[in-house]
XYZ file of C-alpha atoms in Angstrom:
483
model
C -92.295 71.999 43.192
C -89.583 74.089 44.353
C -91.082 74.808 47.461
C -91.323 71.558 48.319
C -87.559 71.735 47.211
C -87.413 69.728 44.136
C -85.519 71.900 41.658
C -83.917 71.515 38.012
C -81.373 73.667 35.312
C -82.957 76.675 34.586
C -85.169 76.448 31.374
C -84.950 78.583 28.345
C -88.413 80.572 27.112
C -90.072 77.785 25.170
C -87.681 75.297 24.266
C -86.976 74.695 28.175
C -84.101 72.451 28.215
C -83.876 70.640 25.264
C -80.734 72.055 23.857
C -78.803 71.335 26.905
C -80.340 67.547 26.798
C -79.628 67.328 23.000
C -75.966 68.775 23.485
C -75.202 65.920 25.922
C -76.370 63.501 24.303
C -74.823 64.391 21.200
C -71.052 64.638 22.809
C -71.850 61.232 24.806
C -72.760 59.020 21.555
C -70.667 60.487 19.149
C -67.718 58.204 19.746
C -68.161 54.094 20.084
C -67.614 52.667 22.846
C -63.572 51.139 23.660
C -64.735 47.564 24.145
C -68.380 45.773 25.436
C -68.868 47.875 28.872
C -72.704 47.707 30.306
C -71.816 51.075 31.945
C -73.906 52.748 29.434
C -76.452 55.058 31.536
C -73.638 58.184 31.759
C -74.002 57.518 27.537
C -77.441 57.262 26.872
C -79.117 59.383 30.027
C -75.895 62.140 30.460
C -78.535 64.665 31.456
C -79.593 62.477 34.122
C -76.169 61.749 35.106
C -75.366 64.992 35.298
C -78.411 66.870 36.866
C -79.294 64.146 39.691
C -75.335 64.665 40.960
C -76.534 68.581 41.233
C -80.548 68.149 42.148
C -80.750 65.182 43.944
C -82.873 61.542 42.978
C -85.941 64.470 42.067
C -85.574 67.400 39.807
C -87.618 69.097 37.221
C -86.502 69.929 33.746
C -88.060 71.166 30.680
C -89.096 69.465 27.679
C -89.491 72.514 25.288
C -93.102 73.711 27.715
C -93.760 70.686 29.130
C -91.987 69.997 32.689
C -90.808 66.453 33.553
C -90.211 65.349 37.091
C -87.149 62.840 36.542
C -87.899 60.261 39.690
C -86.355 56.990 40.652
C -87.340 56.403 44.350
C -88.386 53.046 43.896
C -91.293 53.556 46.489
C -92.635 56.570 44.802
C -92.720 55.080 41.534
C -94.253 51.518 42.960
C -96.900 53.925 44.190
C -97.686 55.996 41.313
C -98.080 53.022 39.182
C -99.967 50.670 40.927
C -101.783 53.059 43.128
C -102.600 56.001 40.754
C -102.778 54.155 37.347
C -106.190 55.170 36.665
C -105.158 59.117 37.144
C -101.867 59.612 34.886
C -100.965 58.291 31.449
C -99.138 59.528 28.482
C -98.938 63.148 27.811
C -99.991 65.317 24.740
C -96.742 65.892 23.949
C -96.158 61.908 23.813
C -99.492 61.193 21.705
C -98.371 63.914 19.076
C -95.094 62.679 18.893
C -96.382 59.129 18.108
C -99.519 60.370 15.998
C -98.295 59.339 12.689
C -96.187 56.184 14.344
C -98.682 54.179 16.540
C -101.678 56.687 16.965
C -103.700 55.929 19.372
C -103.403 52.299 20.167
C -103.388 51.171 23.762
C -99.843 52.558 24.086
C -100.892 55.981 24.216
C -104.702 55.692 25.293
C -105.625 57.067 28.256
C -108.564 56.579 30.586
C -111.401 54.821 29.823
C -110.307 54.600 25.904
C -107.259 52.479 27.436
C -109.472 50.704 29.658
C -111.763 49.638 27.276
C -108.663 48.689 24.996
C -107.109 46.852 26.769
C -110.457 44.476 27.979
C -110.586 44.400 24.188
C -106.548 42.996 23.361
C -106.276 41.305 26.434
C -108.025 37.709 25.342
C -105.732 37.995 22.502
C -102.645 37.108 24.871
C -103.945 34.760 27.752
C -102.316 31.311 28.782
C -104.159 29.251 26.570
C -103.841 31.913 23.730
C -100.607 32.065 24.183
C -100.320 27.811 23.954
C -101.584 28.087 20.442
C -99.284 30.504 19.451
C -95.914 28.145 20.456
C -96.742 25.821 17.115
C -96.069 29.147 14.910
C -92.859 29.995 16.922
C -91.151 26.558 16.647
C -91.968 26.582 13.112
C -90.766 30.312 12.250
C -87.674 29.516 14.054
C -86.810 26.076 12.515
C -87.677 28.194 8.986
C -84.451 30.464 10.176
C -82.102 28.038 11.621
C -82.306 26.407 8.290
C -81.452 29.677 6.087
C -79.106 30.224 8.719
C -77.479 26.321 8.625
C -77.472 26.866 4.247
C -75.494 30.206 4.626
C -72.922 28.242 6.972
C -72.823 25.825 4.335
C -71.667 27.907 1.805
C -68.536 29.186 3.837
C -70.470 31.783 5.674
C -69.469 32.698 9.207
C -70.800 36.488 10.519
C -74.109 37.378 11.076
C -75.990 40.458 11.816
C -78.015 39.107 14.468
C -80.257 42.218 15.156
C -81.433 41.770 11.302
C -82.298 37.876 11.704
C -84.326 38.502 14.757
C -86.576 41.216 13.345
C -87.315 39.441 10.214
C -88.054 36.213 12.479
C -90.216 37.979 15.718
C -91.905 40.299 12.694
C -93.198 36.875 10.938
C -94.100 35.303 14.218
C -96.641 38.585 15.223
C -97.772 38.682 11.743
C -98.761 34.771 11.638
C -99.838 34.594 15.415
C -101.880 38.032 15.943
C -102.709 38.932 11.914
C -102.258 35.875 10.488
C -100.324 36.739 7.563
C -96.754 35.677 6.748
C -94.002 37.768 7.008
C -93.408 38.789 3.094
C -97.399 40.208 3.284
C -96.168 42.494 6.113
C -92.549 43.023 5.278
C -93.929 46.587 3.745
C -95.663 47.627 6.977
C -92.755 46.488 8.650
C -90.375 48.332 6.833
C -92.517 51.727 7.119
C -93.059 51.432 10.230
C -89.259 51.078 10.764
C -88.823 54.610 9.071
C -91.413 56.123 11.116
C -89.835 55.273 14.000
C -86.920 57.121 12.931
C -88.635 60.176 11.801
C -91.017 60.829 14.556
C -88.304 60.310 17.134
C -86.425 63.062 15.350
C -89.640 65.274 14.624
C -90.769 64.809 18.405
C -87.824 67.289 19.681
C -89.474 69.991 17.869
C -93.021 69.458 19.136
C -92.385 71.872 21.714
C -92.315 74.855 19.281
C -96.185 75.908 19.448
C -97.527 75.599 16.072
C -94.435 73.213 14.259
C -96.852 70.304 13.479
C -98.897 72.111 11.323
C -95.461 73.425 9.378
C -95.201 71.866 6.067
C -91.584 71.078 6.350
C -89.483 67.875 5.029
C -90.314 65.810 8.174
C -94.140 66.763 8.653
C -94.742 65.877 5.023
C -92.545 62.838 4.646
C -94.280 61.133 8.087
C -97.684 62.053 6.625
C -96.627 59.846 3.548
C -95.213 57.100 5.080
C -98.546 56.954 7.471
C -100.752 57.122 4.412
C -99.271 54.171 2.978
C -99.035 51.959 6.086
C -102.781 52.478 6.696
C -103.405 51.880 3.156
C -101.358 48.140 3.295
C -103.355 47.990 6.526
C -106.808 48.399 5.183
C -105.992 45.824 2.165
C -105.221 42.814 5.287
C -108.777 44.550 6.994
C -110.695 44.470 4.162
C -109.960 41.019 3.012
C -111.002 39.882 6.698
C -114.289 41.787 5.630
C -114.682 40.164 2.554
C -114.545 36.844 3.721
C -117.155 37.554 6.187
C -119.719 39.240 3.682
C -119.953 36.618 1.040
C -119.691 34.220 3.667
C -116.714 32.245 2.974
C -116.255 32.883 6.945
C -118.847 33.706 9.625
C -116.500 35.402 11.762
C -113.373 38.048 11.510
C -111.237 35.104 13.095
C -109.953 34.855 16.299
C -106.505 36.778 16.216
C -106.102 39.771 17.059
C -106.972 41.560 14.331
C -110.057 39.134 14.538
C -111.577 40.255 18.031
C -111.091 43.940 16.890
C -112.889 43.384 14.082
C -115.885 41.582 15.688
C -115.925 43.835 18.411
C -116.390 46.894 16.151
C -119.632 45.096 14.779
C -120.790 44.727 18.072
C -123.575 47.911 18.676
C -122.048 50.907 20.551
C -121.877 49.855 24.768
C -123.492 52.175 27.114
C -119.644 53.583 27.985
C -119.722 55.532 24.701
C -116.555 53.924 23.410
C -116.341 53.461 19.829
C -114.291 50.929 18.109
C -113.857 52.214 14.745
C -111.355 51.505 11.952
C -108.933 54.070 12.752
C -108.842 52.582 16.304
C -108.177 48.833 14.790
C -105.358 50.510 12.354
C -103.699 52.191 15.263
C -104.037 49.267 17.404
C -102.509 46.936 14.334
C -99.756 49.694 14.165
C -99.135 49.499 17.937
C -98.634 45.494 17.842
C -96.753 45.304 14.423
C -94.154 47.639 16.199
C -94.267 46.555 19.814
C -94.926 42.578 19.157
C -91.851 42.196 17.264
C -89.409 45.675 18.057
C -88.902 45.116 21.664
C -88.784 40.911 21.079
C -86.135 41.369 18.506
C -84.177 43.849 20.968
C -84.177 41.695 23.638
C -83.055 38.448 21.595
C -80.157 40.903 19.885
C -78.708 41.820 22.809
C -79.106 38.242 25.257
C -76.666 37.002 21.832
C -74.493 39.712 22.111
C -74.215 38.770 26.100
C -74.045 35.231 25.403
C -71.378 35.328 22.291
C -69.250 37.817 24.532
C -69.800 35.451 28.010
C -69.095 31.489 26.776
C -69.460 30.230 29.889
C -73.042 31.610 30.595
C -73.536 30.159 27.000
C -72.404 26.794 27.708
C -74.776 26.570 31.308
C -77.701 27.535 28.978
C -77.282 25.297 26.507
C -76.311 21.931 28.688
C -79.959 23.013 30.408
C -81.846 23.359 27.005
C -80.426 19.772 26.270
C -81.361 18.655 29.603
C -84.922 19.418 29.351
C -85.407 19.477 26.036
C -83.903 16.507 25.251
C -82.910 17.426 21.884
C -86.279 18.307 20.583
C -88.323 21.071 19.892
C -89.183 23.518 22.985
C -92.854 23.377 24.002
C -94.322 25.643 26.372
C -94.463 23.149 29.385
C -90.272 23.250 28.871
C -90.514 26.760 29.510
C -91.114 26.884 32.809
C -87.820 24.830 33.774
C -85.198 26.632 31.833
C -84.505 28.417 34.954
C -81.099 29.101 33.805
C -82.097 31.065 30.454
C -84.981 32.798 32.392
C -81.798 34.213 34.480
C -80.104 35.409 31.448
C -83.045 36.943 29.757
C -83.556 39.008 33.377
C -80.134 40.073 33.212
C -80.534 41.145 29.379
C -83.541 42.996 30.436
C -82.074 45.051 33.219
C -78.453 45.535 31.372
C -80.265 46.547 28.145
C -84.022 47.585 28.951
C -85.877 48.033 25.513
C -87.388 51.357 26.637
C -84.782 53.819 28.501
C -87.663 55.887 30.415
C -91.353 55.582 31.879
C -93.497 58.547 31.669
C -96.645 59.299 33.202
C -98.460 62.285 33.419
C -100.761 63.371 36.299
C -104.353 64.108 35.381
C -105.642 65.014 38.598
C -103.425 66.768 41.512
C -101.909 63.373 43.376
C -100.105 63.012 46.930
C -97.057 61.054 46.191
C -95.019 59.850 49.549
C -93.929 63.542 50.435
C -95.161 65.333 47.174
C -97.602 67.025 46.159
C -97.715 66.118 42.255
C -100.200 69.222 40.437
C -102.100 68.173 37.564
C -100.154 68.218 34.443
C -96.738 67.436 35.574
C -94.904 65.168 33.837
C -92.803 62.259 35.736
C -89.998 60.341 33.802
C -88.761 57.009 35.632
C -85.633 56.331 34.125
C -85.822 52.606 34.254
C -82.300 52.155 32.272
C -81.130 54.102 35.373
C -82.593 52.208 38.137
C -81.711 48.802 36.358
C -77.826 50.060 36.644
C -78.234 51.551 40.416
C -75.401 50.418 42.312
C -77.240 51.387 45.360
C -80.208 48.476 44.704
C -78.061 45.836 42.823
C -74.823 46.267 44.438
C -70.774 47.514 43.011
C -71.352 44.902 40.610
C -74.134 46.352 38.576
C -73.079 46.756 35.142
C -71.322 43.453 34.957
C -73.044 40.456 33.103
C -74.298 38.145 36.238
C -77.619 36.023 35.892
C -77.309 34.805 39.250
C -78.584 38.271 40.662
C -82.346 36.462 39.340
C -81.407 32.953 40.724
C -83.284 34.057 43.776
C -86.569 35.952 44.403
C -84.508 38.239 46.598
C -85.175 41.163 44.279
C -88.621 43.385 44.126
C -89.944 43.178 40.361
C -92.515 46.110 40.892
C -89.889 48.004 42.549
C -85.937 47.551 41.094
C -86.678 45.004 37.732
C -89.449 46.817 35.245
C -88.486 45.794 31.832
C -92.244 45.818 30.352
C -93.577 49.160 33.353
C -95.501 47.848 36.289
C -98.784 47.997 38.145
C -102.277 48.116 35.809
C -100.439 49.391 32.817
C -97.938 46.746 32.351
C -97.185 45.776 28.936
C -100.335 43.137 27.748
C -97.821 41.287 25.477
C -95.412 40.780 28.291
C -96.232 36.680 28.797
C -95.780 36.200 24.845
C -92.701 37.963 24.558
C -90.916 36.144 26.762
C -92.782 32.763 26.024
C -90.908 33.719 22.426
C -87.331 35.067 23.328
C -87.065 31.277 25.245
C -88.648 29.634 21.912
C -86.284 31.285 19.802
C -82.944 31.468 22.228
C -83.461 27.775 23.377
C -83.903 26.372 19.674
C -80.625 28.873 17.989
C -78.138 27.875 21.120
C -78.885 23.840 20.573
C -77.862 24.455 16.730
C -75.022 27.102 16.800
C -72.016 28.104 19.050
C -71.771 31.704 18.754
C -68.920 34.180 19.580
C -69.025 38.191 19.142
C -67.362 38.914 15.897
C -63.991 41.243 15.187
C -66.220 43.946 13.518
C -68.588 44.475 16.162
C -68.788 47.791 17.853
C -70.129 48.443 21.642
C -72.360 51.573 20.719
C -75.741 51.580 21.868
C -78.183 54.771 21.000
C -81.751 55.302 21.563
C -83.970 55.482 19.126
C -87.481 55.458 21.204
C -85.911 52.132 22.167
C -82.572 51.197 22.951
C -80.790 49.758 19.697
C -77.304 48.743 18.617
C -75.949 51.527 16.286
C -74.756 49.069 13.822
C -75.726 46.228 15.202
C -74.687 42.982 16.413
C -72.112 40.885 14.416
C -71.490 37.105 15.508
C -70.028 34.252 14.376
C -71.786 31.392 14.271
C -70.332 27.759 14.247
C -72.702 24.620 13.957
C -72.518 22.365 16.832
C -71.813 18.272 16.185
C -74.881 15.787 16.953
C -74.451 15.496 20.845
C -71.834 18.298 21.129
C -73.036 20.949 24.093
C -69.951 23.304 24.075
């Protein structure tokens, strides 16, 4: 690579660069941030910051002995995703640092296991799949808005948004794709939460040959926590498999969990894969966490933008009346909410759940210029790109939906909130389907304004989070009143 002059900070013998990343980082997020400013790449990405202003928009650093390629020319990336999909995936390092989280689910399969994944989850979120599921969102919204309208009542004001939206985006992926309330899963939930935690704090030691067979206080404690999540997860399996065998049912249903299940009786295919129950848990863990985490995310912080812009608040919710006409959302009002589709865009580029993108090549790959060996690592900072004054203009980390109002802008290229090309994110169509559910139904009901005690400080914890959340106030809004 650095004779075809892309070049990087010198590494250090096994641990590569990862005390000069961690150092940054540290210094940038240890203070909050003066007021809400969107400028929050040089925060969360310093290392980027820093090292692009010295390498250039390619350069190679170390993640303990695995080398990354940081790249963010747009064409390069379009082209690696789309064109060379089949050929790069997620690295060792990345499946071992998720083992005990997600496993191997489609988010970390690879090849023909994520090919033959995907065929598998993909029914589970089509159009008229995703129809069905709008009945369960209205309802597990309305359920909310009502705890939410008896707190007001009792003198209540501030809310923690962030925690509202996980409980409600948790109950709708446990009803629509496991079909199982909330409460049943509020365990896994919770666990899963933890893992998170841990295994992005165990995954900066990964590089250390030999440290994930240590039996230290994180190994042991993540080991735990994934015993007991795959235990709750086998009681929810086997009572699927209960039904079945005294024949109460004569299928697994057709949820999710459902078409896993009935594909795994299905006899072994030709292709060798196997669908076994360690796949289904991993795939259950993969949607538990990604069917509500990155929903509840991008609902937290469109509030946050919406408290803290009350004009942008006011356009979305004279619209929702508009075409709504006071009632319930269905999914043919969806499509003409143009104005909240514009906010939820610019939510998703100001605050992208997921920070980076990385592939790794499995084969040697011609990239534009490059030459890309096997086993390279590239990173596409999307939270970068998304803030690139050079592709959205001196604007860019100001709060302005009408950057979407036209189709001026590439998706596959500039805007890639859920990845691009073949190995987009399946769940894309029903996440958004829900954040409009959810935002249209909360803005007709309350007036909300960013509270006193709030504080600007976003970190990233695998995903990009509010360090202590968001804190609004909510007002109820008179019969007829729209701002």
């Amino acid at each position: 690579m650095a004779r075809q002059g892309v070049r990087g900070p010198k590494p250090r013998f096994l641990i590569g660069n990862l005390l000069d990343v961690a150092s940054l980082i540290s210094k940038s997020t240890s203070f909050d941030m003066p007021s809400i400013d969107h400028d929050i790449v040089p925060r969360l990405l310093p290392h980027l910051v820093l090292w692009s202003k010295i390498y250039g928009k390619r350069f190679i650093y170390w993640n303990g002995t695995e080398p990354r390629m940081c790249l963010t020319e747009t064409e390069l990336i379009k082209e690696l995703l789309v064109k060379h999909s089949t050929i790069s995936g997620k690295s060792w390092l990345q499946q071992q640092g998720c083992k005990h989280f997600i496993g191997r689910g489609l988010l970390m399969a690879n090849g023909d296991d994520w090919h033959h994944q995907r065929h598998i989850v993909a029914p589970a979120f089509m159009r008229d799949k995703l129809k069905s599921y709008a009945g369960y969102m209205v309802e597990c919204t309305k359920e909310m808005i009502q705890s939410m309208e008896k707190e007001v009542a009792t003198g209540r004001t501030e809310f923690e948004i962030g925690e509202y939206m996980a409980g409600l985006t948790a109950d709708i992926i446990s009803r629509t794709e496991f079909d199982s309330s909330y409460e049943k899963g509020k365990q896994i939930f919770h666990l899963l939460t933890v893992l998170q935690q841990l295994c992005a704090q165990a995954s900066r030691h990964l590089c250390v040959p030999g440290s994930r067979f240590l039996p230290s206080k994180y190994n042991r404690e993540i080991k735990s926590l994934k015993m007991e999540v795959e235990r709750l997860l086998m009681e929810i399996i086997q009572s699927r498999r209960d039904c079945v065998e005294i024949g109460r049912s004569s299928s697994y249903g057709n949820d999710l969990l459902g078409m896993l299940l009935n594909e795994m009786q299905k006899k072994r295919g030709g292709n060798g894969f196997s669908l076994n129950l360690q796949v289904i848990m991993d795939e259950c863990k993969t949607f538990f966490f990604a069917g509500h985490e990155t929903t509840a995310l991008l609902l937290t912080w469109t509030i946050m933008l919406l408290a803290s812009n009350p004009s942008w608040q006011d356009k979305v919710r004279a619209e929702v009346r508009q075409v709504c006409n006071g009632g319930s959302p269905s999914v043919e009002h969806l499509s003409k909410l143009s104005v909240l589709n514009m906010v939820i865009n610019e939510s998703l580029r100001l605050y992208p759940p997921a920070s980076v993108l990385p592939r790794m090549a499995f084969e040697d790959i011609k990239l534009g210029d490059l030459h890309i060996p096997k086993g390279l690592s590239i990173w596409i900072p999307v939270l970068a790109i998304h803030h690139s004054e050079e592709i959205w203009g001196q604007d860019v980390n100001e709060f302005n939906p009408n950057r979407f109002a036209s189709k001026s802008f590439s998706p596959g290229r500039h805007f890639m909130p859920f990845a691009a090309g073949p190995r987009n994110c399946v769940g894309q169509s029903f996440a958004l389907m829900e954040a409009k559910i959810i935002l249209a139904m909360l803005i007709s009901k309350f007036k909300f304004t960013i509270s006193d005690s709030y504080r600007h400080a976003p970190v990233i914890v695998l995903t990009i989070k509010p360090k202590y959340g968001v804190q609004v106030c909510l007002k109820p809004l008179e019969e007829g009143e729209t701002c």
